């Protein structure tokens, strides 16, 4: 009798994924791409402080590993995170990673870091102190339920409609409501299609604005009034850190 080997079974290669992020330059690239934009290799090389050829090599590995997607416009090549699920995985991993001390070179740099912790984009949804406070307030008002993971209640759906936010996200290929572990707060904020819709509404309605090309999100006076009115958020959460202490 001839023996036959058992059929191979595919299993997740977690070590390969970890290897992609084990390099500090590749990890820094993924964190930068959490702003949701498409970057060129030159921009990422400048951001991470490596030569363009080195950046290109790292990007090839990240694209081949499925973490990044490549886009081309004419002669220009851009990369972005592969999708919302990838962004949420990167943010969640960052929340579990030990904090590494980095030098603060100027007062402006210190303000930027505090602003990033206060409110920032996490791919297509809001993260930071304000995002966690919004999630907490929605839970306290029974707009969110956590019985089987986060989910909108009937009151939550009505609340979204009252704000003018469409709640029909069928066919988008993504979770309706998800939680994302915030790397600065070490607590969950709202993600998924509803989290993205809330950030889009805040930007479109003038409640908030992006700060240049950074991930920082600045609340406007109108936005602070709206979040006080609709969710009861206190000033110590809503005011920017340089003004709020």
Short mmCIF file of C-alpha atoms in Angstrom, two decimals:
data_model
loop_
_atom_site.label_atom_id
_atom_site.label_comp_id
_atom_site.label_asym_id
_atom_site.label_seq_id
_atom_site.Cartn_x
_atom_site.Cartn_y
_atom_site.Cartn_z
CA UNK A 1 0.00 0.00 0.00
CA UNK A 2 1.17 3.47 -0.74
CA UNK A 3 0.65 6.08 1.89
CA UNK A 4 -0.82 9.40 0.92
CA UNK A 5 -0.16 12.61 2.75
CA UNK A 6 -3.19 14.38 4.14
CA UNK A 7 -4.50 17.26 2.06
CA UNK A 8 -3.06 20.63 2.96
CA UNK A 9 -5.30 23.03 4.79
CA UNK A 10 -4.87 26.76 4.41
CA UNK A 11 -4.33 28.58 7.68
CA UNK A 12 -3.74 32.25 8.42
CA UNK A 13 -0.07 33.20 8.16
CA UNK A 14 -0.06 35.60 11.07
CA UNK A 15 3.74 35.66 11.13
CA UNK A 16 3.84 37.01 7.57
CA UNK A 17 1.47 39.82 8.48
CA UNK A 18 3.46 40.62 11.61
CA UNK A 19 6.63 40.66 9.52
CA UNK A 20 5.22 43.39 7.29
CA UNK A 21 4.67 45.66 10.29
CA UNK A 22 7.82 44.63 12.18
CA UNK A 23 9.85 47.19 10.23
CA UNK A 24 9.51 50.71 11.72
CA UNK A 25 9.48 52.41 8.30
CA UNK A 26 6.66 50.23 6.98
CA UNK A 27 4.72 50.67 10.22
CA UNK A 28 5.16 54.47 10.01
CA UNK A 29 3.87 54.41 6.43
CA UNK A 30 0.73 52.53 7.48
CA UNK A 31 0.10 54.94 10.34
CA UNK A 32 0.48 57.93 8.01
CA UNK A 33 -2.01 56.41 5.56
CA UNK A 34 -4.65 56.33 8.30
CA UNK A 35 -5.52 59.85 7.10
CA UNK A 36 -7.46 58.12 4.31
CA UNK A 37 -5.56 59.88 1.51
CA UNK A 38 -3.55 58.36 -1.31
CA UNK A 39 0.19 59.15 -1.00
CA UNK A 40 3.04 58.94 -3.47
CA UNK A 41 6.21 57.04 -2.69
CA UNK A 42 8.08 60.37 -2.62
CA UNK A 43 5.71 61.79 -0.01
CA UNK A 44 6.02 58.70 2.17
CA UNK A 45 9.81 58.71 1.78
CA UNK A 46 9.91 62.31 2.99
CA UNK A 47 7.52 61.55 5.85
CA UNK A 48 9.53 58.56 7.10
CA UNK A 49 12.97 60.03 6.39
CA UNK A 50 14.21 57.35 3.99
CA UNK A 51 15.49 57.45 0.42
CA UNK A 52 12.84 57.22 -2.33
CA UNK A 53 14.29 53.90 -3.53
CA UNK A 54 14.04 52.49 0.01
CA UNK A 55 10.44 53.70 0.31
CA UNK A 56 9.56 52.06 -3.01
CA UNK A 57 10.92 48.71 -1.81
CA UNK A 58 8.87 48.90 1.38
CA UNK A 59 5.73 49.84 -0.56
CA UNK A 60 6.13 46.89 -2.91
CA UNK A 61 6.11 44.57 0.12
CA UNK A 62 3.06 46.25 1.67
CA UNK A 63 1.10 46.07 -1.58
CA UNK A 64 2.08 42.43 -2.14
CA UNK A 65 1.07 41.65 1.44
CA UNK A 66 -2.40 43.11 0.90
CA UNK A 67 -2.14 45.99 3.37
CA UNK A 68 -1.94 48.69 0.69
CA UNK A 69 -3.66 49.17 -2.65
CA UNK A 70 -2.01 50.85 -5.60
CA UNK A 71 -3.57 53.46 -7.85
CA UNK A 72 -2.13 54.98 -11.01
CA UNK A 73 -3.00 58.27 -12.64
CA UNK A 74 -0.95 58.74 -15.77
CA UNK A 75 2.69 58.42 -14.80
CA UNK A 76 1.94 58.92 -11.12
CA UNK A 77 1.65 56.02 -8.69
CA UNK A 78 -0.25 56.36 -5.44
CA UNK A 79 -0.84 53.99 -2.55
CA UNK A 80 -3.53 53.92 0.09
CA UNK A 81 -4.67 51.50 2.77
CA UNK A 82 -6.47 48.52 1.27
CA UNK A 83 -9.76 49.44 2.93
CA UNK A 84 -11.63 50.32 6.14
CA UNK A 85 -11.00 46.91 7.72
CA UNK A 86 -7.25 47.35 7.21
CA UNK A 87 -7.38 50.83 8.73
CA UNK A 88 -9.26 49.59 11.78
CA UNK A 89 -6.76 46.75 12.20
CA UNK A 90 -3.82 49.20 12.11
CA UNK A 91 -5.50 51.52 14.63
CA UNK A 92 -6.32 48.58 16.90
CA UNK A 93 -2.75 47.25 16.74
CA UNK A 94 -1.46 50.73 17.56
CA UNK A 95 -3.66 50.79 20.66
CA UNK A 96 -2.01 47.58 21.89
CA UNK A 97 1.54 48.65 21.05
CA UNK A 98 3.83 50.09 23.73
CA UNK A 99 4.28 53.84 23.50
CA UNK A 100 7.69 54.88 22.20
CA UNK A 101 9.12 58.22 23.30
CA UNK A 102 9.77 60.56 20.39
CA UNK A 103 11.47 63.94 20.74
CA UNK A 104 9.32 67.09 20.69
CA UNK A 105 11.28 69.55 18.59
CA UNK A 106 9.06 72.61 18.92
CA UNK A 107 6.02 74.06 20.66
CA UNK A 108 4.16 73.68 17.37
CA UNK A 109 4.97 69.97 17.34
CA UNK A 110 3.71 69.60 20.91
CA UNK A 111 0.42 71.35 20.00
CA UNK A 112 0.01 69.14 16.95
CA UNK A 113 0.42 65.98 19.02
CA UNK A 114 -2.15 67.14 21.55
CA UNK A 115 -4.53 68.06 18.73
CA UNK A 116 -4.03 64.62 17.17
CA UNK A 117 -5.04 62.96 20.44
CA UNK A 118 -8.04 65.27 20.77
CA UNK A 119 -9.67 64.62 17.39
CA UNK A 120 -8.29 62.99 14.26
CA UNK A 121 -9.40 60.96 11.29
CA UNK A 122 -8.95 57.20 11.45
CA UNK A 123 -9.24 56.46 7.73
CA UNK A 124 -12.89 57.50 7.23
CA UNK A 125 -14.18 57.93 10.78
CA UNK A 126 -13.38 60.05 13.82
CA UNK A 127 -10.89 59.00 16.51
CA UNK A 128 -9.43 60.54 19.65
CA UNK A 129 -10.94 62.05 22.79
CA UNK A 130 -13.95 63.53 20.98
CA UNK A 131 -14.75 60.26 19.20
CA UNK A 132 -14.67 58.24 22.43
CA UNK A 133 -16.89 60.85 24.12
CA UNK A 134 -19.40 60.67 21.24
CA UNK A 135 -19.51 56.87 21.53
CA UNK A 136 -20.02 57.08 25.30
CA UNK A 137 -22.78 59.68 24.94
CA UNK A 138 -24.59 57.65 22.29
CA UNK A 139 -24.44 54.62 24.59
CA UNK A 140 -25.73 56.58 27.61
CA UNK A 141 -28.64 57.89 25.54
CA UNK A 142 -29.48 54.37 24.32
CA UNK A 143 -28.67 55.29 20.73
CA UNK A 144 -26.12 52.47 20.72
CA UNK A 145 -26.56 49.03 22.27
CA UNK A 146 -23.72 46.62 23.06
CA UNK A 147 -25.62 43.36 23.68
CA UNK A 148 -24.06 41.62 20.67
CA UNK A 149 -21.35 44.11 19.83
CA UNK A 150 -22.19 47.72 18.96
CA UNK A 151 -25.43 48.30 17.10
CA UNK A 152 -27.84 51.15 16.50
CA UNK A 153 -31.07 51.03 18.46
CA UNK A 154 -34.36 52.22 16.93
CA UNK A 155 -33.78 55.48 18.81
CA UNK A 156 -30.31 55.67 17.27
CA UNK A 157 -31.70 55.23 13.76
CA UNK A 158 -34.25 57.96 14.41
CA UNK A 159 -31.49 60.21 15.78
CA UNK A 160 -29.44 59.79 12.61
CA UNK A 161 -32.47 60.57 10.43
CA UNK A 162 -33.14 63.72 12.47
CA UNK A 163 -29.58 64.84 11.75
CA UNK A 164 -30.11 64.20 8.05
CA UNK A 165 -27.80 61.17 7.90
CA UNK A 166 -28.98 58.31 5.70
CA UNK A 167 -28.91 54.96 7.50
CA UNK A 168 -29.11 52.78 4.39
CA UNK A 169 -25.60 51.38 3.92
CA UNK A 170 -26.61 48.10 2.28
CA UNK A 171 -24.36 46.97 -0.52
CA UNK A 172 -21.32 48.83 0.81
CA UNK A 173 -19.56 45.58 1.69
CA UNK A 174 -18.64 46.75 5.17
CA UNK A 175 -19.94 46.48 8.71
CA UNK A 176 -22.86 48.75 9.56
CA UNK A 177 -21.55 49.56 13.03
CA UNK A 178 -18.16 48.59 14.41
CA UNK A 179 -16.04 49.61 17.34
CA UNK A 180 -12.40 50.54 16.86
CA UNK A 181 -9.92 50.56 19.74
CA UNK A 182 -8.47 54.06 19.99
CA UNK A 183 -4.66 54.08 20.27
CA UNK A 184 -4.47 57.31 22.30
CA UNK A 185 -7.50 56.80 24.54
CA UNK A 186 -7.16 52.98 24.79
CA UNK A 187 -10.96 52.80 24.61
CA UNK A 188 -13.41 52.14 21.79
CA UNK A 189 -14.75 54.69 19.35
CA UNK A 190 -17.41 54.25 16.67
CA UNK A 191 -16.36 52.93 13.27
CA UNK A 192 -18.01 51.13 10.38
CA UNK A 193 -20.42 52.71 7.92
CA UNK A 194 -22.20 54.71 10.63
CA UNK A 195 -18.93 56.08 12.00
CA UNK A 196 -17.92 57.13 8.49
CA UNK A 197 -21.31 58.76 7.89
CA UNK A 198 -21.02 60.77 11.12
CA UNK A 199 -17.59 62.13 10.17
CA UNK A 200 -18.77 62.96 6.65
CA UNK A 201 -21.78 64.80 8.10
CA UNK A 202 -19.57 66.73 10.52
CA UNK A 203 -17.28 67.86 7.69
CA UNK A 204 -20.08 68.63 5.22
CA UNK A 205 -22.16 70.56 7.76
CA UNK A 206 -19.26 72.69 8.94
CA UNK A 207 -19.11 71.11 12.39
CA UNK A 208 -15.48 70.20 11.80
CA UNK A 209 -12.66 70.65 9.29
CA UNK A 210 -9.46 68.85 8.41
CA UNK A 211 -6.27 70.66 9.41
CA UNK A 212 -4.32 70.89 6.18
CA UNK A 213 -2.97 67.52 5.07
CA UNK A 214 -2.68 66.14 8.62
CA UNK A 215 -5.05 63.73 10.35
CA UNK A 216 -6.08 66.43 12.84
CA UNK A 217 -9.78 67.31 12.89
CA UNK A 218 -10.67 70.75 14.30
CA UNK A 219 -14.15 71.32 15.71
CA UNK A 220 -15.79 74.60 14.75
CA UNK A 221 -17.86 76.75 17.12
CA UNK A 222 -20.90 75.47 15.26
CA UNK A 223 -19.77 71.90 15.80
CA UNK A 224 -19.23 72.38 19.51
CA UNK A 225 -22.72 73.86 19.85
CA UNK A 226 -24.20 70.93 17.91
CA UNK A 227 -22.41 68.28 19.99
CA UNK A 228 -23.49 69.99 23.22
CA UNK A 229 -27.08 70.13 21.97
CA UNK A 230 -27.35 66.66 20.47
CA UNK A 231 -25.15 64.63 22.85
CA UNK A 232 -24.49 66.82 25.88
CA UNK A 233 -20.71 66.76 25.48
CA UNK A 234 -18.97 69.03 28.02
CA UNK A 235 -16.59 71.86 27.18
CA UNK A 236 -13.58 70.01 28.63
CA UNK A 237 -14.03 67.47 25.83
CA UNK A 238 -15.00 69.88 23.07
CA UNK A 239 -12.40 72.62 23.51
CA UNK A 240 -9.06 72.15 21.76
CA UNK A 241 -6.24 71.17 24.14
CA UNK A 242 -4.30 74.43 23.75
CA UNK A 243 -7.43 76.36 24.83
CA UNK A 244 -8.99 73.80 27.12
CA UNK A 245 -5.93 73.10 29.31
#
